[in-house]
Tab-separated table of C-alpha atoms in Angstrom:
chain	number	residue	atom	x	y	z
J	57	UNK	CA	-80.437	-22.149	8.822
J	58	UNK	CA	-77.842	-20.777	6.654
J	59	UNK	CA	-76.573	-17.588	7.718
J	60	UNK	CA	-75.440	-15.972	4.223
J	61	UNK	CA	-78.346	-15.438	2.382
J	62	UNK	CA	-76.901	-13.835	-0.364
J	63	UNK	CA	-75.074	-17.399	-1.297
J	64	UNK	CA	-78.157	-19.678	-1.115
J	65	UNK	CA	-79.456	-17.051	-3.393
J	66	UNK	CA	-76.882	-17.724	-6.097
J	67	UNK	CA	-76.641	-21.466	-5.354
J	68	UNK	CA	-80.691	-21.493	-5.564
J	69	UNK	CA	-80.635	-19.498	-8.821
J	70	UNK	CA	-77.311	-21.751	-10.437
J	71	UNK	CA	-79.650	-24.815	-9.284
J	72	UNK	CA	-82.936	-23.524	-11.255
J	73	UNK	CA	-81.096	-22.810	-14.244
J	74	UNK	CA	-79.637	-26.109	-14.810
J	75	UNK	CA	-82.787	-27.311	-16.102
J	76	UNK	CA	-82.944	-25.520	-19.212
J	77	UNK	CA	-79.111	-26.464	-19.846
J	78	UNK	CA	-80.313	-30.195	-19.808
J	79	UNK	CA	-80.946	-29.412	-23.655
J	80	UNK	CA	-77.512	-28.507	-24.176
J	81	UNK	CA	-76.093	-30.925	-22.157
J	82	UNK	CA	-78.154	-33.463	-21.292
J	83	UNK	CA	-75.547	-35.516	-19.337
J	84	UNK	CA	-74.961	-33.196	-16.491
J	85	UNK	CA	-77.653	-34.957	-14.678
J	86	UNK	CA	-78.482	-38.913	-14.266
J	87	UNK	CA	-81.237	-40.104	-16.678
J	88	UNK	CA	-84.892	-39.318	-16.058
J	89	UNK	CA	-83.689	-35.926	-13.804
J	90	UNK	CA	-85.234	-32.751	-15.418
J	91	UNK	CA	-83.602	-30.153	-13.206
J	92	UNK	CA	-83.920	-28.832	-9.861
J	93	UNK	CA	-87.166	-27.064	-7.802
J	94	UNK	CA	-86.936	-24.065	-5.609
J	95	UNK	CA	-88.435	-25.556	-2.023
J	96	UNK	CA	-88.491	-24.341	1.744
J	97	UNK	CA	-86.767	-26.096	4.009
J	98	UNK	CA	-90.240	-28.110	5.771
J	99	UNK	CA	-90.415	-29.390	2.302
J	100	UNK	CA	-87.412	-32.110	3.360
J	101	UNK	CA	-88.360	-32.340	6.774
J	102	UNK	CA	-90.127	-35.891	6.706
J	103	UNK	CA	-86.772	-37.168	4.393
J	104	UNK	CA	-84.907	-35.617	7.311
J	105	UNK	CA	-87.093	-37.557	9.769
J	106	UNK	CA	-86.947	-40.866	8.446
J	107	UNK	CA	-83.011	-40.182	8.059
J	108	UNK	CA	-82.905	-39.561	11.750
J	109	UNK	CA	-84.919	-42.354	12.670
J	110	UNK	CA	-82.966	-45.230	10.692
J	111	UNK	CA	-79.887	-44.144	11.624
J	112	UNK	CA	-78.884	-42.690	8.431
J	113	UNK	CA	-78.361	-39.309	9.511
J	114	UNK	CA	-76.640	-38.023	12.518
J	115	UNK	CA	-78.758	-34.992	14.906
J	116	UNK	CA	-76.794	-31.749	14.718
């Protein structure tokens, strides 16, 4: 989907990491959120699905 790969790399790996800076600073995230996971893009496909369907998301 993305064409630079090389950026959703770093994004990916700037995402993962912010996990273990929760200890540090524990208000970079809402309570109860522990960090981020690394997941494929069918992983959000039926939240993208039920987005489409209600209206809440507009097709590409």
């Amino acid at each position: 989907m993305f064409e630079d790969k090389a950026f959703v790399a770093k994004l990916q790996e700037a995402l993962l990491g912010i996990g273990a800076e929760l200890k540090n600073q524990p208000n970079l995230l809402p309570p109860r959120y522990t960090g981020f996971a690394k997941k494929d893009n069918s992983y959000y496909k039926p939240i993208r699905d039920a987005g489409l369907a209600t209206g809440r998301l507009q097709p590409k």
